[in-house]
Coordinates of C-alpha atoms in Angstrom, one line a residue:
M204 CA -119.6 242.9 -12.6
S205 CA -118.6 246.4 -13.0
R206 CA -115.4 247.3 -14.7
S207 CA -113.9 248.8 -11.5
R208 CA -114.3 245.5 -9.6
L209 CA -112.6 243.6 -12.4
V210 CA -109.6 245.9 -12.2
L211 CA -109.3 245.5 -8.4
G212 CA -109.5 241.7 -8.6
L213 CA -106.7 241.5 -11.2
A214 CA -104.5 243.7 -9.1
A215 CA -105.0 241.6 -6.0
L216 CA -104.1 238.4 -8.0
L217 CA -100.9 240.0 -9.3
A218 CA -99.9 241.0 -5.8
S219 CA -100.4 237.5 -4.4
L220 CA -98.3 236.0 -7.3
T221 CA -95.5 238.5 -6.6
F222 CA -95.5 237.5 -2.9
I223 CA -95.2 233.8 -3.7
T224 CA -92.4 234.5 -6.1
L225 CA -90.5 236.6 -3.6
K226 CA -91.0 233.9 -0.9
T227 CA -89.7 231.2 -3.2
S228 CA -86.7 233.2 -4.2
A229 CA -85.8 233.8 -0.6
Q230 CA -85.3 230.1 0.0
P231 CA -81.7 228.8 -0.7
R232 CA -81.2 226.8 -4.0
Q233 CA -79.8 223.3 -3.8
Q234 CA -77.0 223.3 -6.5
A235 CA -75.3 220.1 -7.7
Q236 CA -71.6 219.6 -6.6
S237 CA -68.8 219.5 -9.2
P238 CA -66.9 216.1 -9.6
D239 CA -63.7 217.5 -8.0
Q240 CA -65.6 218.4 -4.9
Q241 CA -67.0 214.9 -4.3
P242 CA -65.2 212.7 -1.8
R243 CA -62.8 210.1 -3.3
R244 CA -61.9 206.6 -2.2
V245 CA -58.1 207.0 -1.6
K246 CA -55.7 204.3 -0.4
A247 CA -54.0 205.4 2.8
E248 CA -50.3 206.1 2.3
P249 CA -47.8 204.6 4.9
N250 CA -46.3 207.2 7.1
K251 CA -42.7 208.4 6.5
V252 CA -41.1 206.1 9.0
F253 CA -42.5 202.9 7.3
R254 CA -41.7 204.4 3.9
E255 CA -38.1 205.0 4.6
W256 CA -37.4 201.9 6.7
P257 CA -36.5 199.5 3.8
K258 CA -33.7 201.9 2.7
E259 CA -32.2 201.7 6.2
V260 CA -31.8 197.9 6.2
E261 CA -31.3 197.3 2.5
P262 CA -27.8 195.8 2.9
I263 CA -29.1 193.0 5.1
M264 CA -32.5 192.3 3.6
T265 CA -33.1 189.1 1.7
D266 CA -34.7 189.1 -1.7
A267 CA -37.9 187.5 -0.3
E268 CA -38.1 190.3 2.3
R269 CA -37.6 193.0 -0.4
K270 CA -40.5 191.6 -2.4
A271 CA -42.8 191.0 0.6
Y272 CA -42.6 194.4 2.2
P273 CA -44.2 196.5 -0.6
K274 CA -47.3 194.2 -0.6
L275 CA -48.2 195.1 3.0
Q276 CA -51.5 197.0 3.2
T277 CA -51.5 198.8 6.6
D278 CA -49.1 200.4 9.0
E279 CA -50.0 197.7 11.5
E280 CA -48.8 195.0 9.1
R281 CA -45.6 197.0 8.4
A282 CA -44.9 197.4 12.1
Q283 CA -45.4 193.6 12.7
F284 CA -43.1 192.9 9.7
I285 CA -40.3 195.1 11.1
D286 CA -40.7 193.5 14.5
N287 CA -40.3 190.0 13.0
F288 CA -37.4 191.2 10.9
W289 CA -35.3 192.2 13.9
R290 CA -36.5 189.3 16.1
T291 CA -35.2 186.7 13.6
R292 CA -31.8 188.4 13.8
D293 CA -31.7 188.6 17.6
P294 CA -28.7 186.5 18.8
D295 CA -30.2 186.3 22.3
P296 CA -34.0 186.4 22.3
D297 CA -34.1 185.9 26.1
T298 CA -32.9 189.4 26.7
E299 CA -34.8 192.7 26.2
E300 CA -32.1 194.1 24.0
N301 CA -31.5 193.1 20.4
E302 CA -27.7 193.2 20.2
Y303 CA -27.6 192.8 16.4
K304 CA -30.1 195.6 15.8
D305 CA -28.1 198.0 18.2
E306 CA -24.8 197.0 16.6
Y307 CA -26.2 197.5 13.1
Y308 CA -27.2 201.1 13.7
E309 CA -23.9 201.7 15.5
R310 CA -22.1 200.5 12.4
I311 CA -24.1 202.9 10.2
Q312 CA -23.1 205.8 12.5
Y313 CA -19.4 204.7 12.4
A314 CA -19.5 204.4 8.6
N315 CA -21.1 207.9 8.2
E316 CA -18.3 209.3 10.4
H317 CA -15.4 207.6 8.6
F318 CA -16.4 206.8 5.0
S319 CA -18.5 209.7 3.8
S320 CA -17.4 211.2 0.4
G321 CA -20.2 213.3 -1.1
K322 CA -22.8 210.8 0.1
P323 CA -23.5 209.2 3.5
G324 CA -20.6 206.9 4.5
W325 CA -22.8 203.8 4.9
L326 CA -23.8 204.0 1.2
T327 CA -20.2 203.9 0.0
D328 CA -18.6 200.6 -0.9
R329 CA -16.5 200.6 2.3
G330 CA -19.5 201.5 4.4
R331 CA -21.7 198.8 3.0
I332 CA -19.1 196.1 3.7
Y333 CA -18.6 197.5 7.2
V334 CA -22.3 197.6 7.9
K335 CA -22.8 194.1 6.7
F336 CA -19.8 192.4 8.2
G337 CA -18.5 194.6 10.9
K338 CA -14.9 195.7 11.6
P339 CA -12.3 193.8 9.6
D340 CA -9.7 191.8 11.5
D341 CA -6.9 193.8 9.8
V342 CA -6.6 196.9 7.6
E343 CA -3.7 197.7 5.3
S344 CA -4.0 201.4 4.2
H345 CA -2.1 203.3 1.5
P346 CA -3.9 206.7 1.6
A347 CA -1.4 208.5 -0.5
G348 CA -0.8 205.9 -3.2
G349 CA 2.6 206.3 -4.8
Q350 CA 5.2 203.5 -5.0
Y351 CA 4.1 200.2 -3.7
E352 CA 6.2 197.0 -3.2
R353 CA 4.2 194.2 -4.6
A354 CA 3.5 191.1 -2.5
Y355 CA 5.0 187.8 -3.8
Y356 CA 1.7 186.8 -5.3
E357 CA 1.3 190.1 -7.2
G358 CA 4.6 189.8 -9.0
T359 CA 8.0 191.2 -8.2
G360 CA 9.2 194.8 -8.0
S361 CA 7.4 198.0 -7.2
A362 CA 4.6 199.9 -9.1
A363 CA 2.8 203.2 -8.9
V364 CA -0.6 202.8 -7.3
Y365 CA -3.7 204.8 -6.5
P366 CA -4.7 205.3 -2.9
F367 CA -6.1 201.9 -1.7
E368 CA -7.0 199.9 1.3
R369 CA -7.0 196.1 1.8
W370 CA -9.4 194.7 4.4
F371 CA -8.9 191.2 5.8
Y372 CA -11.6 189.1 7.5
R373 CA -10.5 185.8 9.1
N374 CA -13.9 184.2 8.3
L375 CA -17.1 185.4 6.8
P376 CA -19.7 182.6 7.0
G377 CA -21.5 182.2 3.7
V378 CA -18.6 183.8 1.9
R379 CA -15.3 182.0 2.8
S380 CA -12.4 181.9 5.1
G381 CA -9.5 184.4 4.8
V382 CA -11.3 187.1 2.9
E383 CA -9.2 190.0 1.4
I384 CA -11.1 193.0 0.0
E385 CA -9.4 195.8 -1.8
F386 CA -10.9 199.3 -2.1
V387 CA -9.3 201.8 -4.6
D388 CA -9.6 205.5 -5.0
P389 CA -8.5 206.3 -8.5
S390 CA -9.9 209.8 -8.5
G391 CA -8.2 210.9 -5.3
T392 CA -11.4 212.2 -3.9
G393 CA -11.8 209.8 -1.0
E394 CA -14.4 207.7 -2.9
Y395 CA -12.9 204.3 -2.4
R396 CA -14.6 201.7 -4.6
I397 CA -14.4 197.9 -4.3
A398 CA -11.8 196.6 -6.7
R399 CA -13.0 194.3 -9.5
N400 CA -9.6 192.6 -9.7
P401 CA -6.4 192.5 -7.6
F402 CA -4.5 194.8 -9.9
E403 CA -7.0 197.6 -10.2
K404 CA -4.9 199.7 -7.7
E405 CA -2.0 199.9 -10.2
V406 CA -1.6 202.9 -12.5
I407 CA -1.5 201.0 -15.8
G408 CA 1.7 201.5 -17.8
L409 CA 3.3 203.9 -15.3
N410 CA 6.5 203.2 -13.3
N411 CA 6.7 199.4 -13.7
G412 CA 2.9 199.1 -13.8
R413 CA 1.3 196.5 -16.1
S414 CA 0.6 197.3 -19.6
P415 CA -3.0 197.6 -20.9
D416 CA -2.5 194.4 -22.8
E417 CA -1.8 192.5 -19.6
V418 CA -4.8 193.7 -17.7
S419 CA -8.4 193.0 -18.7
M420 CA -11.6 194.2 -17.0
I421 CA -11.7 191.3 -14.6
G422 CA -8.1 190.3 -14.0
V423 CA -4.7 189.4 -15.4
R424 CA -3.3 186.2 -17.0
D425 CA -0.4 185.7 -14.5
Y426 CA -2.2 185.4 -11.2
K427 CA -0.3 183.4 -8.6
R428 CA -3.1 182.4 -6.2
D429 CA -6.4 180.7 -6.9
Q430 CA -8.3 183.4 -5.1
D431 CA -6.9 186.0 -7.5
S432 CA -8.3 184.3 -10.6
P433 CA -11.0 186.2 -12.5
F434 CA -13.7 183.7 -11.7
E435 CA -12.8 183.5 -7.9
W436 CA -12.6 187.3 -7.7
L437 CA -16.0 187.8 -9.3
K438 CA -17.5 185.0 -7.1
L439 CA -16.2 186.9 -4.1
L440 CA -17.9 190.1 -5.3
R441 CA -21.2 188.3 -5.7
D442 CA -21.0 186.7 -2.3
L443 CA -20.2 190.0 -0.7
D444 CA -23.2 191.5 -2.3
A445 CA -25.5 189.0 -0.8
P446 CA -27.0 189.4 2.7
P447 CA -24.8 188.2 5.6
T448 CA -25.4 184.6 6.7
F449 CA -27.1 183.9 10.0
I450 CA -26.8 180.4 11.5
K451 CA -29.7 180.1 14.0
Q452 CA -28.4 178.5 17.3
D453 CA -31.5 176.7 18.4
S454 CA -32.3 174.8 15.2
G455 CA -29.0 174.7 13.3
M456 CA -30.9 176.1 10.3
T457 CA -29.1 178.6 8.1
K458 CA -30.9 181.8 7.1
N459 CA -29.6 184.5 4.8
H460 CA -29.4 187.3 7.4
G461 CA -28.2 188.4 10.8
P462 CA -25.3 187.7 13.1
V463 CA -23.3 184.5 13.0
T464 CA -22.6 181.6 15.3
D465 CA -20.6 178.7 13.9
D466 CA -19.8 176.0 16.5
S467 CA -18.4 173.4 13.9
T468 CA -14.7 173.0 14.3
L469 CA -11.9 170.9 13.0
N470 CA -8.9 170.0 15.1
L471 CA -5.7 171.1 13.4
E472 CA -2.0 170.5 14.1
I473 CA 0.8 172.7 12.7
V474 CA 4.6 172.2 12.8
D475 CA 7.3 174.3 11.1
H476 CA 10.7 173.4 9.8
Y477 CA 13.6 175.7 8.7
F478 CA 16.1 175.4 6.0
F479 CA 18.7 178.1 5.3
Q480 CA 19.5 179.7 2.0
T481 CA 22.8 181.3 1.0
D482 CA 21.4 184.8 1.0
G483 CA 20.4 184.7 4.6
R484 CA 16.7 184.0 4.0
V485 CA 15.1 180.9 5.3
I486 CA 12.8 178.4 3.7
T487 CA 10.0 178.0 6.3
A488 CA 8.0 174.8 5.7
F489 CA 4.7 174.4 7.4
T490 CA 2.8 171.1 7.7
I491 CA -0.9 171.4 8.6
Q492 CA -2.7 168.2 9.6
A493 CA -6.3 167.2 10.2
D494 CA -8.0 164.0 11.4
N495 CA -9.8 162.2 8.6
R496 CA -12.5 161.1 11.0
E497 CA -13.7 164.7 11.3
L498 CA -14.0 165.1 7.5
V499 CA -17.1 164.4 5.4
F500 CA -16.4 162.1 2.5
Q501 CA -18.8 162.2 -0.5
D502 CA -19.0 160.0 -3.5
S503 CA -17.2 161.6 -6.6
G504 CA -16.9 159.4 -9.6
G505 CA -16.8 156.2 -7.5
L506 CA -14.3 157.6 -5.0
Q507 CA -15.1 158.8 -1.5
T508 CA -13.7 162.3 -1.5
A509 CA -13.2 164.9 1.2
R510 CA -12.5 168.5 0.0
L511 CA -10.8 171.2 2.1
N512 CA -10.2 174.9 1.5
I513 CA -7.1 176.0 3.3
F514 CA -6.2 179.7 3.9
G515 CA -3.1 180.9 5.7
R516 CA -2.0 184.4 6.6
I517 CA 1.4 185.4 8.0
T518 CA 2.0 188.6 9.9
S519 CA 5.0 190.1 11.7
V520 CA 5.2 190.9 15.4
A521 CA 4.2 194.4 14.4
E522 CA 1.0 193.1 12.7
R523 CA 2.3 193.8 9.2
R524 CA 1.1 191.5 6.6
I525 CA 3.9 189.4 5.2
G526 CA 2.1 186.9 3.0
A527 CA -0.9 184.7 2.5
F528 CA -1.8 181.5 0.7
E529 CA -4.9 179.6 -0.3
D530 CA -5.4 176.1 -1.7
S531 CA -8.1 173.6 -2.3
V532 CA -7.0 170.0 -1.5
T533 CA -8.7 166.6 -1.6
T534 CA -8.4 163.3 0.2
T535 CA -9.7 160.2 -1.5
A536 CA -10.4 156.6 -0.7
T537 CA -12.4 153.7 -2.3
V538 CA -15.5 152.5 -0.5
E539 CA -13.5 149.5 0.8
E540 CA -10.6 151.7 2.0
L541 CA -12.9 154.4 3.7
A542 CA -13.0 152.8 7.2
E543 CA -9.2 152.6 7.3
A544 CA -8.8 156.0 5.7
K545 CA -10.9 157.5 8.5
E546 CA -8.3 156.4 11.0
R547 CA -5.5 158.3 9.2
K548 CA -4.7 162.0 9.0
S549 CA -4.5 164.3 6.0
A550 CA -1.5 166.6 5.7
Y551 CA -0.9 169.8 3.7
G552 CA 2.4 171.4 3.1
K553 CA 3.4 175.0 2.3
A554 CA 6.9 176.4 2.1
L555 CA 7.6 180.2 2.1
I556 CA 10.8 182.1 2.1
L557 CA 11.0 184.5 5.1
A558 CA 13.6 186.7 6.7
P559 CA 14.7 185.8 10.2
G560 CA 12.3 187.2 12.9
R561 CA 9.2 186.5 14.9
Y562 CA 5.9 185.8 13.1
R563 CA 2.4 184.5 13.5
L564 CA 0.5 182.1 11.1
D565 CA -3.3 182.2 11.1
V566 CA -4.7 179.1 9.4
Y567 CA -8.4 178.5 8.4
V568 CA -9.4 175.1 7.1
R569 CA -13.0 174.6 5.8
D570 CA -14.5 171.2 5.1
I571 CA -16.5 172.0 1.9
G572 CA -18.7 169.0 2.5
S573 CA -19.9 169.8 6.0
G574 CA -19.0 173.5 6.3
A575 CA -17.0 172.7 9.5
L576 CA -14.2 175.2 10.2
G577 CA -10.9 174.6 11.8
V578 CA -8.9 177.7 13.1
A579 CA -5.3 177.6 14.4
H580 CA -3.0 180.4 15.4
H581 CA 0.7 179.5 15.4
S582 CA 3.5 181.7 16.6
F583 CA 7.1 180.9 15.4
I584 CA 10.6 182.3 15.2
V585 CA 12.6 182.1 12.0
P586 CA 16.2 181.5 13.1
T587 CA 19.4 183.3 11.8
L588 CA 22.2 181.4 10.2
D589 CA 25.6 182.2 11.8
P590 CA 28.2 181.9 8.9
A591 CA 31.0 181.1 11.4
K592 CA 29.3 178.2 13.1
L593 CA 28.6 174.6 12.1
T594 CA 24.8 174.6 12.0
N595 CA 21.9 172.3 11.1
S596 CA 18.4 172.8 9.8
S597 CA 15.4 171.3 11.5
L598 CA 15.6 167.6 11.9
V599 CA 12.5 166.1 10.2
L600 CA 10.9 162.8 11.0
C601 CA 9.4 161.7 7.7
A602 CA 6.4 159.6 6.7
K603 CA 7.7 159.7 3.1
L604 CA 11.2 160.5 1.9
E605 CA 11.8 160.4 -1.9
S606 CA 14.7 161.7 -4.0
L607 CA 13.5 163.7 -7.1
N608 CA 16.9 163.2 -8.8
D609 CA 16.6 165.1 -12.2
R610 CA 12.8 165.3 -12.1
P611 CA 11.4 168.9 -11.8
G612 CA 10.8 169.9 -8.2
G613 CA 8.1 172.1 -6.8
G614 CA 4.8 171.2 -5.2
Q615 CA 3.9 170.3 -1.7
F616 CA 6.6 169.0 0.6
T617 CA 9.5 169.6 -1.8
I618 CA 12.8 170.7 -0.2
G619 CA 15.6 171.1 -2.7
L620 CA 15.9 167.8 -4.6
T621 CA 13.9 165.7 -2.1
K622 CA 10.2 165.2 -1.3
V623 CA 9.9 165.4 2.4
V624 CA 6.5 164.5 4.0
P625 CA 6.8 165.0 7.8
N626 CA 5.3 162.6 10.3
I627 CA 3.9 165.0 12.9
S628 CA 2.9 162.4 15.4
G629 CA 6.2 160.5 15.2
V630 CA 4.3 157.2 15.3
Y631 CA 5.2 154.4 12.9
H632 CA 3.9 150.8 12.5
H633 CA 6.3 147.9 12.8
G634 CA 8.2 147.4 9.7
Q635 CA 7.5 150.9 8.3
P636 CA 10.8 152.7 7.6
V637 CA 11.5 155.8 9.6
G638 CA 12.7 158.7 7.4
I639 CA 15.3 161.2 8.6
Y640 CA 16.0 164.5 6.7
M641 CA 18.3 167.4 7.7
Q642 CA 20.7 169.9 6.2
V643 CA 24.1 170.9 7.6
Y644 CA 25.8 174.2 6.9
N645 CA 29.3 175.7 7.1
V646 CA 31.1 172.4 7.0
G647 CA 34.8 172.1 6.4
V648 CA 36.1 170.6 3.1
D649 CA 39.1 168.3 2.8
Q650 CA 41.3 170.0 0.2
T651 CA 42.8 166.7 -0.9
T652 CA 39.6 164.8 -1.6
L653 CA 37.4 167.9 -2.0
R654 CA 34.8 166.2 0.1
P655 CA 33.3 167.3 3.4
A656 CA 35.8 166.9 6.2
V657 CA 33.1 165.7 8.7
D658 CA 32.1 162.5 10.3
V659 CA 28.4 161.8 10.6
E660 CA 26.8 158.8 12.5
Y661 CA 23.2 157.9 12.8
V662 CA 22.8 156.4 16.3
L663 CA 19.7 154.5 17.4
L664 CA 19.0 154.4 21.2
K665 CA 16.4 152.9 23.4
D666 CA 16.2 153.9 27.1
G667 CA 19.5 155.7 26.7
R668 CA 21.3 152.5 25.4
E669 CA 22.9 152.5 21.9
L670 CA 21.3 149.8 19.7
S671 CA 23.0 150.5 16.4
K672 CA 25.2 153.0 14.6
Q673 CA 25.5 153.8 10.9
A674 CA 28.1 156.1 9.2
E675 CA 27.3 158.5 6.4
D676 CA 29.0 158.1 3.0
W677 CA 29.5 161.6 1.5
R678 CA 29.9 160.7 -2.1
G679 CA 27.3 162.7 -4.0
M680 CA 25.8 164.2 -0.8
S681 CA 26.9 167.8 -1.2
D682 CA 24.3 169.7 -3.3
A683 CA 25.1 173.4 -2.7
G684 CA 28.7 174.3 -1.8
L685 CA 29.1 174.0 2.0
R686 CA 25.6 172.7 2.5
L687 CA 25.1 169.0 3.1
T688 CA 21.8 167.1 2.8
L689 CA 21.3 164.1 5.1
A690 CA 18.4 161.9 4.0
R691 CA 18.1 158.3 5.3
L692 CA 15.5 155.6 5.9
I693 CA 15.9 153.6 9.1
D694 CA 14.7 150.0 8.9
T695 CA 12.4 149.0 11.8
S696 CA 11.6 145.4 10.8
G697 CA 14.0 144.1 13.5
L698 CA 12.8 146.4 16.3
A699 CA 10.2 145.7 19.0
P700 CA 7.4 148.1 19.7
G701 CA 8.4 151.0 21.9
T702 CA 9.9 154.5 22.0
Y703 CA 13.2 155.1 20.3
E704 CA 15.7 158.0 19.9
I705 CA 17.7 158.9 16.9
Q706 CA 20.8 161.0 17.3
I707 CA 22.8 162.4 14.4
R708 CA 26.4 163.0 15.6
I709 CA 28.4 165.4 13.5
R710 CA 32.1 166.3 13.9
D711 CA 33.8 168.8 11.6
H712 CA 37.6 168.0 11.4
V713 CA 38.5 171.4 10.0
S714 CA 36.9 173.6 12.7
G715 CA 36.6 171.0 15.4
Q716 CA 32.9 171.9 16.0
E717 CA 30.4 169.2 16.8
L718 CA 26.6 168.8 16.6
A719 CA 24.3 166.1 18.0
P720 CA 20.6 166.9 17.0
A721 CA 18.1 164.2 18.1
T722 CA 14.5 163.2 17.7
V723 CA 12.2 160.6 19.1
F724 CA 9.7 158.2 17.4
K725 CA 7.3 155.5 18.6
L726 CA 7.0 152.1 17.0
V727 CA 3.6 150.4 17.3
P728 CA 2.4 146.9 16.1

C-alpha cells in the first residue's frame, strides 16, 4: 500500500470517531438525584379545624377523651369522634338541633364579651365556670372593692376588700347543692381569679382585715361553716375543675360530661317560728322535715345510717343575700328498728336572727346514699314586736320539750333555756305527751309580789267543748325581764283518739289586754 493511501485511511477513521463522539455527546446524560430531591413518606397532618377543635371543648372533655383524640390517624376518624362527642351530650337526640352544643358556643361568646381581660373571656376563671355550668342563679358583685360588711359566717365588723364577685348555683350535679364561688381581682385589672379560700378577698392587715398569722394559703382557723373549712374549699375547687356531670335520661347512667337531668326528688316540709329579742330583732327558727321512707339507709358500724347534706340560703325581697347555712346530718336505726324508723320522719332545725321583713328561704337536701335531691322554696314574713302591746311568739306544738336548766345551750332546736323539737304534722300517739311552747312579751308586773300580773290558762277543747283547764304558776317562769316563757306537757293518756284544740288564754291585769292563741293536734291509737 502506498503511503498516500495509508494517510487517507487514517484520516477517514479519525473523522468517523469524531462523528460518533459528537453524536454521543448530543444525547442527554442521566444524572443521579440528590437525597433531598427524592420523595419522602410523610404522615398527613390534620387540617387546622381538627387541630384546634380540642382547645375549643377542653373545659368539658373527659380525661379519656383527651387521651383518645391525639391517637386518631385520619381526618375521617377525627370527624367521627367529634360527631360522637356532641351526640352523647345531646339532651334530645330526636331533634335535628343539638341544644347543648348550641348553648355551649353561645356561652363562649357571652364569656368573651363580658369576662375578657388581656385574654379571651372564656379562658378566664369566670369564663371557664360560666362555660361549664352556665349562668349562676345569683351574683353578688363588688366591682370597686373598699369597705365590706362581713356576713355572719365570715366574722363580725367590716374589712377592706379587693374587687370581688360571689356566684351562687342552687345545684351543680356532680359537685353539690348550694355552691358559692368567689372570684377576686387583687390587681384591679379586671382579671378575676377563683378564690382559694373564703377570705382571699380581704386586704390582709388593713382596716380590720385579718392578720397574716390568721390566714394561711388555704383558709383560716375560725371558719363558721363546714363548707368554708380548708378541706371542703379545696374539694370544691377540684370538683369545679372536673367536667360537668351528665345524667343520661334513657339509661340512668351517669357520664362525666354534658347537660344535666336529675329527676330524683325528696319531699320536704318547712315551718317557721318566731321569737322576739329585746333589740327588735327576731329569732327565726326553721324546721325542715323529710320522710325516712324516701331515704337510703346503709350499714355503718352495725347501724343503718342515712346521711343528708342540707344547704339553705335566705334572700330578701330585693334578692339581696342575707345568709346561708350548710350542715351534714345523719339518721340511724338498728337492723331491728329499721322498718319502724322508715315510717317516721327526720327533722333538722336551724335558728337565725333576722330583722323584721319579707324573705325567701331556698333549701336543698341531698341524700348522700342515693343522690336524690329535695328542693323547697319557702317565703315568710318576720313580724315586728310592738312594745306597747301584749304579744306572743309563735305557738309551737312539740314532739320533744326539755328544759336545759344550767346546761350549756346551743345546737339544733334550742330556744333560750329549752330544747324545743316541733311536731310539724301535729299527730301524736295515744299516751304520748303533747308539748306546748310559747313566749309572751310586754306583760305587766305586780309591784307587790314582783311577779307577772297576768293570768294564763291552758284550755283543752274538743268539737268546741271545754274538756279541761289548767292554770299557770309563775314562780320561776320569767327569764328575761318582761318576757315570759310558757312550756308545758299535756297528758293524753285519758283522751280518746280524735282531733283536739289547745287554747292559751292570757289576761294582763295591768294593761287589761288579752290574748288567746290556739293550735290543733290529732291523737291516734
